[in-house]
Coordinates of C-alpha atoms in Angstrom, one line a residue:
Chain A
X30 CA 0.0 0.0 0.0
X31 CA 1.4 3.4 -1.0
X32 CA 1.9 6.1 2.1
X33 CA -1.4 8.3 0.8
X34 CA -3.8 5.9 0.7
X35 CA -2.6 4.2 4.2
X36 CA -3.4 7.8 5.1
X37 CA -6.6 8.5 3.5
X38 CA -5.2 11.4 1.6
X39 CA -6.7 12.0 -1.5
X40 CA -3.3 12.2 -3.4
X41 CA -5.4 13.4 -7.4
X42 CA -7.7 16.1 -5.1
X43 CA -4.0 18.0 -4.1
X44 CA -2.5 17.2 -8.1
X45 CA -6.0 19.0 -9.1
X46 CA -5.5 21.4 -6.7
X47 CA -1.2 22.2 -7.9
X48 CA -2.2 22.4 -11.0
X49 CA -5.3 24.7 -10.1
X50 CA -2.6 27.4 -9.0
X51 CA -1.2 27.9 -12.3
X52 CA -4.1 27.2 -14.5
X53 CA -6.1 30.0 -12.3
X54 CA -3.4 33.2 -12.8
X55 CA -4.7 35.2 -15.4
X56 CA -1.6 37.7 -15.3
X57 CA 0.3 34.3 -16.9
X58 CA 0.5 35.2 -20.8
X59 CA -0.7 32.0 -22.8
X60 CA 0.8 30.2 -24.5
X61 CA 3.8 30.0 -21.7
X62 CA 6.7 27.5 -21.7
X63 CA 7.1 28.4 -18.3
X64 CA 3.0 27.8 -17.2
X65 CA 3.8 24.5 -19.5
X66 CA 6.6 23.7 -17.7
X67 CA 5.0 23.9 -13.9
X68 CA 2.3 22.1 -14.7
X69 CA 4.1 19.8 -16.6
X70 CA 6.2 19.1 -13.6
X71 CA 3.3 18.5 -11.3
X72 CA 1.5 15.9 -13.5
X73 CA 5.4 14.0 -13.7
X74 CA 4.2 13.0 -10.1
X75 CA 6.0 13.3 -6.8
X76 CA 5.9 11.6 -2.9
X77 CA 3.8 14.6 -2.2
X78 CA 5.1 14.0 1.8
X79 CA 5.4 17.8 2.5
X80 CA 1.7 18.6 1.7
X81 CA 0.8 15.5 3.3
X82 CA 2.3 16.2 6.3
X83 CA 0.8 19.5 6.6
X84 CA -2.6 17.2 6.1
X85 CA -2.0 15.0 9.0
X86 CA -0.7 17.8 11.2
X87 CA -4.1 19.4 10.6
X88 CA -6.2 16.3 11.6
X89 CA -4.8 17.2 15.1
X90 CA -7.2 20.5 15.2
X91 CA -10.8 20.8 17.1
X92 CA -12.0 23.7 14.7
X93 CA -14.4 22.5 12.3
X94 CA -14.6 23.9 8.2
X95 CA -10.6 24.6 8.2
X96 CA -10.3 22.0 5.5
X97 CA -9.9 24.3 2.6
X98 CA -7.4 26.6 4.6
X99 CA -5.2 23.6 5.5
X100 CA -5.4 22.4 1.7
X101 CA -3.9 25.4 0.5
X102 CA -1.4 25.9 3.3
X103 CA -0.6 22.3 2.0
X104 CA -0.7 23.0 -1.6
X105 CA 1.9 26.0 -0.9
X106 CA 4.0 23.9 1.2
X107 CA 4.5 21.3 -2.2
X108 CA 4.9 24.8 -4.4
X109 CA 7.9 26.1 -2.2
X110 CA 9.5 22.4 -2.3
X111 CA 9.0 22.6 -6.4
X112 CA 10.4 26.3 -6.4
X113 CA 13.7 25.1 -4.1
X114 CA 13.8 22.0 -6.7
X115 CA 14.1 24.2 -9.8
X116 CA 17.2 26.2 -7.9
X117 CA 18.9 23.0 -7.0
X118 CA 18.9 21.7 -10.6
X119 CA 20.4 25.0 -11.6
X120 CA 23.0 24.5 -8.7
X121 CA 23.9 21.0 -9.7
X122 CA 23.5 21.8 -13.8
X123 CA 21.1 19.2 -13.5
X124 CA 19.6 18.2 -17.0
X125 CA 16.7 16.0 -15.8
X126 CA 13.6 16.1 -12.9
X127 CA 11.0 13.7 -13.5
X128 CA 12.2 12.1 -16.5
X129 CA 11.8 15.8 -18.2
X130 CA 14.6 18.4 -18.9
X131 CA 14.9 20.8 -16.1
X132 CA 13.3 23.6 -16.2
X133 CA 16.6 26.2 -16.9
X134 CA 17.6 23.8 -20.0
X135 CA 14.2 24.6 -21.4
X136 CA 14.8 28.3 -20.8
X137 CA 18.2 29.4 -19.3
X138 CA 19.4 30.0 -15.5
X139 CA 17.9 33.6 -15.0
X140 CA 14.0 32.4 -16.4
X141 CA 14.2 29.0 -14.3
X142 CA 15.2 31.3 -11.0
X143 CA 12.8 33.7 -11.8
X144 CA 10.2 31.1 -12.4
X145 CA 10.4 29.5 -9.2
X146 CA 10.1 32.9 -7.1
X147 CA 7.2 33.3 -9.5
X148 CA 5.9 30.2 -8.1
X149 CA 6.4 30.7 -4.8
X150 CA 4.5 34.4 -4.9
X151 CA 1.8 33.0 -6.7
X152 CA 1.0 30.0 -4.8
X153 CA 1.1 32.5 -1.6
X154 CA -1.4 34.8 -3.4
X155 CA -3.8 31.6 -4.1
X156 CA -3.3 30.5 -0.6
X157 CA -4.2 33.7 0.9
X158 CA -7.7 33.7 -1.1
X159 CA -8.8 30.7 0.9
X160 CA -10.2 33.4 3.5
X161 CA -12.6 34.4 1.3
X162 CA -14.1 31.4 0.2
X163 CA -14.3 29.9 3.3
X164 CA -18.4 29.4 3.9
X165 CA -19.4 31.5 6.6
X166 CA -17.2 34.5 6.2
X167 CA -14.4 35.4 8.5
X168 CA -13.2 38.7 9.8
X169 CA -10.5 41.1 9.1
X170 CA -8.4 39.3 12.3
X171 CA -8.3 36.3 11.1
X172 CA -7.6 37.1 7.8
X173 CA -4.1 38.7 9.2
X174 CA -3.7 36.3 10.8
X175 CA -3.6 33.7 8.3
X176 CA -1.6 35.6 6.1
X177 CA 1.0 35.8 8.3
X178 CA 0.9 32.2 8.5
X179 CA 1.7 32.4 4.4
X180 CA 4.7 34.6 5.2
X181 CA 6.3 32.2 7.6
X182 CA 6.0 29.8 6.0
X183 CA 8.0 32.1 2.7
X184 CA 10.3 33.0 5.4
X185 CA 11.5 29.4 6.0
X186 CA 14.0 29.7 3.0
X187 CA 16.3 31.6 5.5
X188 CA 16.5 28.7 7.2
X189 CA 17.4 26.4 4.4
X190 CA 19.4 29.0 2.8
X191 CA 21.5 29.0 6.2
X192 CA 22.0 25.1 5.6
X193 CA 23.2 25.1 2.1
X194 CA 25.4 28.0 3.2
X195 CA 27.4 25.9 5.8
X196 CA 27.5 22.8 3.1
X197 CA 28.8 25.5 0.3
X198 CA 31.1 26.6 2.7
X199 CA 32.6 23.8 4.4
X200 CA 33.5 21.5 1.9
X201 CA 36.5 19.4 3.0
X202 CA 36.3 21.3 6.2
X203 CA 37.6 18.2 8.4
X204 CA 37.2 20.2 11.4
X205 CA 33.5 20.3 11.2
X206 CA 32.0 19.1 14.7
X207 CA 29.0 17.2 15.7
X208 CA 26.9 20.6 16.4
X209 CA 27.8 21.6 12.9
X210 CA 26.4 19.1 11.4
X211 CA 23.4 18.3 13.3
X212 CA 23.0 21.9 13.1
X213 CA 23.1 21.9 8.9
X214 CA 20.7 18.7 8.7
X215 CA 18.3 20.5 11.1
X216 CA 17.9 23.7 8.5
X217 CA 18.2 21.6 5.1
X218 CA 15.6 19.4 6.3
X219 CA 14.4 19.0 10.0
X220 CA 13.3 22.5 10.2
X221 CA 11.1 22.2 7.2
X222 CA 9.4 18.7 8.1
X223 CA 8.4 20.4 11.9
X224 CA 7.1 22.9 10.4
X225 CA 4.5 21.2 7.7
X226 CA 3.1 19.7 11.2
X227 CA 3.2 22.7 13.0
X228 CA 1.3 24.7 10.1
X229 CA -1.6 22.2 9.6
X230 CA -1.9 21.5 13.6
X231 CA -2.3 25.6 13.7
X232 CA -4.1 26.1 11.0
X233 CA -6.9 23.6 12.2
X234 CA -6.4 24.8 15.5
X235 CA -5.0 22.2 17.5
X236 CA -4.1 22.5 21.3
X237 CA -0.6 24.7 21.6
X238 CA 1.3 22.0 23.5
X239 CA -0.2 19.4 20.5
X240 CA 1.2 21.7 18.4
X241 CA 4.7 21.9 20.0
X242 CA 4.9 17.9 19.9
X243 CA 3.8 18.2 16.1
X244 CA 6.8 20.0 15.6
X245 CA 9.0 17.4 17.5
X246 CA 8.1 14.7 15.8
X247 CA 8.9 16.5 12.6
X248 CA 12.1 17.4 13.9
X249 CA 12.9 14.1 14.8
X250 CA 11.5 12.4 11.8
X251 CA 13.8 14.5 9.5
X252 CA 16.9 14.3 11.9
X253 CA 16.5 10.4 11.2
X254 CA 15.5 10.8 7.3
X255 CA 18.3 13.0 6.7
X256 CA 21.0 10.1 8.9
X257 CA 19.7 7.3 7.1
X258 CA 19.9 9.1 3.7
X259 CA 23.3 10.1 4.8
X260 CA 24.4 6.6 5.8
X261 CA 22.7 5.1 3.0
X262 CA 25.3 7.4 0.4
X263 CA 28.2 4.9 1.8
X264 CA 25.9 2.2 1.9
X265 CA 24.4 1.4 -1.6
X266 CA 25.1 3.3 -4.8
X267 CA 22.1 5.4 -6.1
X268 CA 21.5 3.9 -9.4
X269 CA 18.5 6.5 -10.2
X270 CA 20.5 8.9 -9.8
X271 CA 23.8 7.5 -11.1
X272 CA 25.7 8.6 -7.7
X273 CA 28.3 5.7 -6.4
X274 CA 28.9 5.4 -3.0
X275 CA 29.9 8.1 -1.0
X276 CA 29.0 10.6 -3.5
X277 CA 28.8 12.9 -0.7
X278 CA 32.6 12.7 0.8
X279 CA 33.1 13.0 -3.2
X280 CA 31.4 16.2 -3.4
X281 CA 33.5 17.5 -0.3
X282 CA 30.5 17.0 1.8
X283 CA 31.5 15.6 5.8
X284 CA 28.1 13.6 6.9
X285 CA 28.2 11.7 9.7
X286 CA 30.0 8.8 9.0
X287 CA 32.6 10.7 7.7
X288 CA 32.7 12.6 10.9
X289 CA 32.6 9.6 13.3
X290 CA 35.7 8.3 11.4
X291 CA 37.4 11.1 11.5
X292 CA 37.7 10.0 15.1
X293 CA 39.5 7.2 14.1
X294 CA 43.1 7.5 14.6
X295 CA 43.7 4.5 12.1
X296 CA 41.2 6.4 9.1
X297 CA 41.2 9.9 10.1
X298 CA 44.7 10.9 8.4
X299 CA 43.3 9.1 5.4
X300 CA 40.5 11.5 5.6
X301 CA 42.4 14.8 5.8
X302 CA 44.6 14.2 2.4
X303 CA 41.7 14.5 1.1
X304 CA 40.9 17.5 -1.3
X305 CA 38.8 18.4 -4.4
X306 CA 41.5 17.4 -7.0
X307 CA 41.9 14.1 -5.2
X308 CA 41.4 10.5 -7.5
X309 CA 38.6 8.7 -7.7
X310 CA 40.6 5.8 -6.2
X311 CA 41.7 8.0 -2.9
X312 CA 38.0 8.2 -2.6
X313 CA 37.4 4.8 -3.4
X314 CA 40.4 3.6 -0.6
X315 CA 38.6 6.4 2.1
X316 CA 34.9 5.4 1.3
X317 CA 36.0 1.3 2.3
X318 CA 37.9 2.6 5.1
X319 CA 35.1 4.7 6.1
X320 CA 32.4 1.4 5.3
X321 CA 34.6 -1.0 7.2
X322 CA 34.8 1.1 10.4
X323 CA 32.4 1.8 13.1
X324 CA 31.5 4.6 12.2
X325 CA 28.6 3.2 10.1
X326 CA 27.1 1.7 13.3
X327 CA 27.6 4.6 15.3
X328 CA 25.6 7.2 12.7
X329 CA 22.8 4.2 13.0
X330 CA 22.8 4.8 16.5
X331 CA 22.3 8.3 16.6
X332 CA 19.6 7.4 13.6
X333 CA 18.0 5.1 16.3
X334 CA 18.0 7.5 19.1
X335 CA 15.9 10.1 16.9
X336 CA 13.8 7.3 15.7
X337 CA 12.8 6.3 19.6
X338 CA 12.4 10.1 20.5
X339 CA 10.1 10.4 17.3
X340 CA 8.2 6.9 19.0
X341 CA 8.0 8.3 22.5
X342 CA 6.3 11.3 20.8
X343 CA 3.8 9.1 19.3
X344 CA 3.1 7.4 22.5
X345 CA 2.5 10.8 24.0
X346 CA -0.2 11.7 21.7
X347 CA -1.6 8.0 22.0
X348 CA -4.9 9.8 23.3
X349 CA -5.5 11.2 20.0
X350 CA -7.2 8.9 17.1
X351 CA -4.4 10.6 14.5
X352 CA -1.9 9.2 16.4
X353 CA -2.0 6.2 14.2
X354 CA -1.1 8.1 10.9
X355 CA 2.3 9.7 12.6
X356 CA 3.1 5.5 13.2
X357 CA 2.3 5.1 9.3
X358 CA 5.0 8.0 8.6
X359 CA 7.4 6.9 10.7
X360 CA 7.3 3.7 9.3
X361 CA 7.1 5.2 5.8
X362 CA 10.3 7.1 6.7
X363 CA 12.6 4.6 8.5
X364 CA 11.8 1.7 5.7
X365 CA 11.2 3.8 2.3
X366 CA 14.8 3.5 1.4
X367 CA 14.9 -0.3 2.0
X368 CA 12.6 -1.5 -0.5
X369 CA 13.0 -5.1 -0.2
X370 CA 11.7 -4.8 3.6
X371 CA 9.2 -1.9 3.3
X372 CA 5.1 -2.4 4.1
X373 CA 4.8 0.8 2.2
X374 CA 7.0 1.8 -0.7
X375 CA 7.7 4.9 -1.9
X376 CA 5.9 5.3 -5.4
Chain B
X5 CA 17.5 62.4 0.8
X6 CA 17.4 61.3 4.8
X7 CA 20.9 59.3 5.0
X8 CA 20.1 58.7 8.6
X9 CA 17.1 56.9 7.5
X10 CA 18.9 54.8 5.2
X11 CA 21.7 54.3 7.9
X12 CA 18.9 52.9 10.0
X13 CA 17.3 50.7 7.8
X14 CA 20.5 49.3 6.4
X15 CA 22.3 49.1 10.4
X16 CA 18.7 47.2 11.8
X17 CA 19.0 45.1 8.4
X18 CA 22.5 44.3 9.1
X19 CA 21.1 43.0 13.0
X20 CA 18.6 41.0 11.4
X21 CA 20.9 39.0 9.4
X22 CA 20.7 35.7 10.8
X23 CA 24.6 35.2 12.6
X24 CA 27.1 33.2 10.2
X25 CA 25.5 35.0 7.1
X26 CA 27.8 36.3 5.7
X27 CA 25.9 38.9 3.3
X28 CA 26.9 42.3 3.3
X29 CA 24.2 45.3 2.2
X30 CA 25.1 48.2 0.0
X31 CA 23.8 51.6 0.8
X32 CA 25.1 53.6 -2.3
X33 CA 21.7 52.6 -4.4
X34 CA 19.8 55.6 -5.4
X35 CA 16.8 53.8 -5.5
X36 CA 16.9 53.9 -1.8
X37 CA 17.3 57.7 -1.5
X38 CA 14.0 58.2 -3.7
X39 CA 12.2 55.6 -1.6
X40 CA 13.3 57.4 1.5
X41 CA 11.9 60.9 0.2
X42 CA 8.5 59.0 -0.5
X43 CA 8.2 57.6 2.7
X44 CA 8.9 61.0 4.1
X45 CA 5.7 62.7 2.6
X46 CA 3.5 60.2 4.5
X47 CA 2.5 60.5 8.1
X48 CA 4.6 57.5 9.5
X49 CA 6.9 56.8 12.4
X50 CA 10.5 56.8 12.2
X51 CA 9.8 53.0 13.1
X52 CA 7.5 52.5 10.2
X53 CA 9.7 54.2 7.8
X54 CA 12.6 52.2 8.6
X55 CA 11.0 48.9 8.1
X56 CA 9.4 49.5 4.8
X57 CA 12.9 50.9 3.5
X58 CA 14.0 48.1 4.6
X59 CA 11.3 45.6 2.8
X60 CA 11.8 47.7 -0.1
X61 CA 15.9 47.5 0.2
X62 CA 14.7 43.4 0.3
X63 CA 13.0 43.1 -2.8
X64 CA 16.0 44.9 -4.4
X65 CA 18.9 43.0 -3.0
X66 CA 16.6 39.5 -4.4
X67 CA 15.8 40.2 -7.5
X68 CA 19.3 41.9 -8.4
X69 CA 20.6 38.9 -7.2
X70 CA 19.2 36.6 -8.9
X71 CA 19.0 38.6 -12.1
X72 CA 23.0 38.3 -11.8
X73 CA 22.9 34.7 -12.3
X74 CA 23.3 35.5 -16.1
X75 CA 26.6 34.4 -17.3
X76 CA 28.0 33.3 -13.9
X77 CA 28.6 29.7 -12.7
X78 CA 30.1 27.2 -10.5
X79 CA 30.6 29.1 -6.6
X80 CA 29.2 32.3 -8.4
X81 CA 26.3 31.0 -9.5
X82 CA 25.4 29.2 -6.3
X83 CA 26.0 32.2 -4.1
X84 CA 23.9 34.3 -6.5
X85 CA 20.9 32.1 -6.0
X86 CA 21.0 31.2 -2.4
X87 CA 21.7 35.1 -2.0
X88 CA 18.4 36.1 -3.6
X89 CA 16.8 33.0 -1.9
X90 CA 17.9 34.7 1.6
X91 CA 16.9 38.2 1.0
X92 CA 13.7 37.1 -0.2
X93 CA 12.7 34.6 2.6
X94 CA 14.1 37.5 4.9
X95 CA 11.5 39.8 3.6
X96 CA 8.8 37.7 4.5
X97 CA 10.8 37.0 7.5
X98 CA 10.7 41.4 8.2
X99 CA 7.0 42.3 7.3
X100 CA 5.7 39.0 9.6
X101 CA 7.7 40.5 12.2
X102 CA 6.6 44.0 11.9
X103 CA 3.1 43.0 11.7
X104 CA 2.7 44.7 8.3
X105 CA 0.6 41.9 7.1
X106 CA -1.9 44.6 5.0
X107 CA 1.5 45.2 2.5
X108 CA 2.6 41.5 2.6
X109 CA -0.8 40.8 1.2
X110 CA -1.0 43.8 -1.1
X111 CA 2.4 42.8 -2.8
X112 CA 1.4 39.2 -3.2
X113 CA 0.3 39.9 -6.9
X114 CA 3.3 42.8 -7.6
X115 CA 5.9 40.8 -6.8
X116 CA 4.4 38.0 -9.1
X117 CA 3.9 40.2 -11.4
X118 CA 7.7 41.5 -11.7
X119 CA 8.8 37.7 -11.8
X120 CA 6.4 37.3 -15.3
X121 CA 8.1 40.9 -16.3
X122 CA 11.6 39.4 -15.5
X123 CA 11.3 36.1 -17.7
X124 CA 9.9 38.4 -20.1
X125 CA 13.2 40.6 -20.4
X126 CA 11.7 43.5 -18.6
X127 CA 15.2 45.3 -17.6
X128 CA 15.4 44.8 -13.5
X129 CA 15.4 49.1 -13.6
X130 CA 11.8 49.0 -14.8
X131 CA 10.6 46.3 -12.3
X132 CA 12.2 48.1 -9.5
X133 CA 10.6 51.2 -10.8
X134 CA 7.0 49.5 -10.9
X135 CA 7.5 48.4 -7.4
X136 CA 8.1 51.8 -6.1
X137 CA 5.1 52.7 -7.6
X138 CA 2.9 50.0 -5.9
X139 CA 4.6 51.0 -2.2
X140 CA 3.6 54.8 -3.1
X141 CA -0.3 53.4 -4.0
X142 CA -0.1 51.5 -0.7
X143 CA 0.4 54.7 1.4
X144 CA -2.1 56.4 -0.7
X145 CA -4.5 53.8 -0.2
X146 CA -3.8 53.5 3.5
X147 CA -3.5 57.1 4.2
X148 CA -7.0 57.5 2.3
X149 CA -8.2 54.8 4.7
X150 CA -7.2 56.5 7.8
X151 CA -8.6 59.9 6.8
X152 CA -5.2 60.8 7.0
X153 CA -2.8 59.1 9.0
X154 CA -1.6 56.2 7.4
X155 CA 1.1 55.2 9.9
X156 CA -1.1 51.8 11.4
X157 CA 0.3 48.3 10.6
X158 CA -0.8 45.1 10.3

């Protein structure tokens, strides 16, 4: 069974819905390679896990009538994850999303970036209509008040910003410490998971300290998403993406393994030589070493301890019925990568 | 043109930076100077001033940025994107914080609109142009609003 429907989430409602932002902006001259392009993107599919986070977050609320609000909180939520794609593929000159070119090879680098803050402004503007077509009417508070909700969540890219920063800057930066590195996983992807649950929870009204364990959990759950992915680079090659193993020590990038070896008297050394015009086979030699130390099993640990934090969260909210789907996501998110033993495999 | 007010709005700016960003803000944009003497024939705070010069001094800094990702690449090219990408999410960041959730709304649709101008070769001079006109309609609209005092936020 796939992660939406062990979730009840109707996964072609929120397509209908991406597509509905585009399709709906009359200030978009027709015919557009760039309209073309988003939508285009969109129907190539996607996990969708961002939006459907904010859904379950907001099946923690007591108000009643916020499902249209949380939809297009959710809905803006998957358009500033498309927007950050399109600059990433610039960044890595990538030539292929989706089994499509990428956007700036259908254009050129200034349209693609220009396109993605187009589609971050404009899902905002469609999400901040969802006051007035809410039955019933609401007042001129609320309507602040939910566009500052919009804002913050525009204002996250400061955060992720912050982690690519530290990555760009500290490549083969052997002197990176724990903190550091917790710190960068927390802004390139913690940070963002918390805060899809922390948006629905708010936006449907949920109790403050329900809110506040929301978060958690997303904190947690990406902590351990972001460990495993990182353990998984020395692990097993990614063939759909045509990376070998330990792409990211390749790219100059210190993840955790990396750092626990570097604690290793016998590897460490090894390590250090290390440099952006090193061989492919001084990478090789330092991604075994790196494999046949501990420091694989001590990054699983760490994985671990976020995964228990992330159950005893769960346990905590045992009293609420939507408990049950934060079990289905954790278990989506500690076995996706492992196909052969996941219940529920990533589409 | 008020240089203090500039001074302030680029000194708070500088403090709102998050630490470890290393991003540094020039004052020496005219744009700035003319956007200072328009918030000056309004009724507004010292406050209020300084924080829309300083959304406005935002929306610059992000789209010049990532206008200037023309004919760079590698490091360049990175920095120039997650560069915009910063000043942009630390508008949002600014007006949230300020409470001046009636211009964050009002701006939705320019700002969208000067990303369709910019894929369309509009130069960035004219899209920065057309913004300063919206943030002048704003304070007209809000002053009319107020009968006359149109320093109220949110």
């Amino acid at each position: 069974m796939k992660l939406h429907e062990a979730l009840g989430v109707d996964l072609d409602l929120l397509n209908r819905r991406l597509i509905e932002v585009v399709e709906t902006d009359s200030a978009l001259p027709r015919p557009s390679v760039v309209a073309d392009s988003i939508v285009q993107l969109i129907k190539a599919g996607g996990k969708r896990l961002r939006p459907i986070m904010v859904m379950v977050g907001g099946r923690f609320g007591q108000r009643q009538g916020r499902e249209e609000h949380i939809i297009r909180l959710a809905v803006l939520m998957e358009y500033l994850h498309m927007a950050s794609l399109v600059h990433d593929d610039v960044i890595d000159q990538a030539n292929i999303r989706r089994n499509m070119p990428t956007l700036h090879r259908i254009t050129d680098v200034p349209t693609a970036v220009h396109a993605a803050n187009y589609m971050i402004v404009r899902a905002m503007e469609w999400a901040s209509e969802a006051v007035d077509v809410d039955a019933g009417g609401v007042d001129e508070a609320e309507r602040l008040n939910y566009t500052l909700r919009i804002a913050g969540m525009a204002s996250m890219a400061t955060q992720l910003c912050q982690g690519e920063y530290a990555q760009l800057e500290n490549k083969f930066n052997f002197a990176l410490t724990l903190d550091d590195y917790l710190e960068k996983t927390r802004q390139k992807t913690a940070f963002l998971m918390a805060a899809c649950f922390q948006v629905g929870a708010e936006a449907a009204g949920a109790h403050p300290q329900v809110v506040e364990e929301l978060a958690a959990f997303g904190d947690c759950l990406g902590m351990a998403f972001q460990i495993r992915d990182d353990i998984l680079d020395y692990i097993e090659p990614d063939r759909k993406m045509g990376k070998p193993t330990g792409s990211d020590l390749r790219n100059g990038h210190i993840t955790l393994p990396a750092y626990y070896a570097l604690q290793d008297n016998r590897i460490g050394p090894c390590l250090r030589s290390l440099n952006e015009h090193s061989s492919p086979s001084d990478f090789d030699h330092a991604v075994r070493l790196i494999q046949e130390s501990s420091a694989i099993e001590r990054s699983w640990e760490l994985y671990h301890t976020y995964v228990g934090q992330a159950r005893q969260i769960i346990d905590r909210l045992s009293f609420h019925p939507s408990s049950r789907d934060l079990n289905i996501l954790l278990h989506y998110f500690t076995q996706a990568s492992k196909p052969q033993t996941a219940i529920l495999q990533p589409q | 043109m008020d240089k203090k007010l500039i001074e302030d709005a680029v000194e708070h700016l500088q403090r709102f930076i998050d630490p470890g960003v290393n991003l540094g803000i020039p004052i020496d944009d005219e744009g700035y100077g003319k956007m200072a003497n328009l918030l000056h024939s309004f009724e507004l705070t010292h406050a209020r001033k300084v924080t829309l010069l300083e959304s406005y001094m935002l929306l610059c800094l992000a789209v010049r940025c990532h206008q200037g990702t023309m004919a760079k690449e590698g490091y360049r090219l990175t920095r120039s994107i997650l560069d915009g990408d910063y000043w942009f999410g630390l508008y949002f960041r600014l007006l949230a914080q300020q409470n001046e959730l009636r211009l964050l709304a009002y701006l939705f649709p320019v700002i969208k609109n000067m990303q369709i101008q910019l894929m369309d070769g509009t130069s960035v001079t004219r899209v920065l142009s057309d913004l300063f006109f919206h943030f002048e309609r704003f304070l007209q609209e809000q002053e009319q609003k107020r009968g006359g005092n149109g320093d109220e936020a949110a």
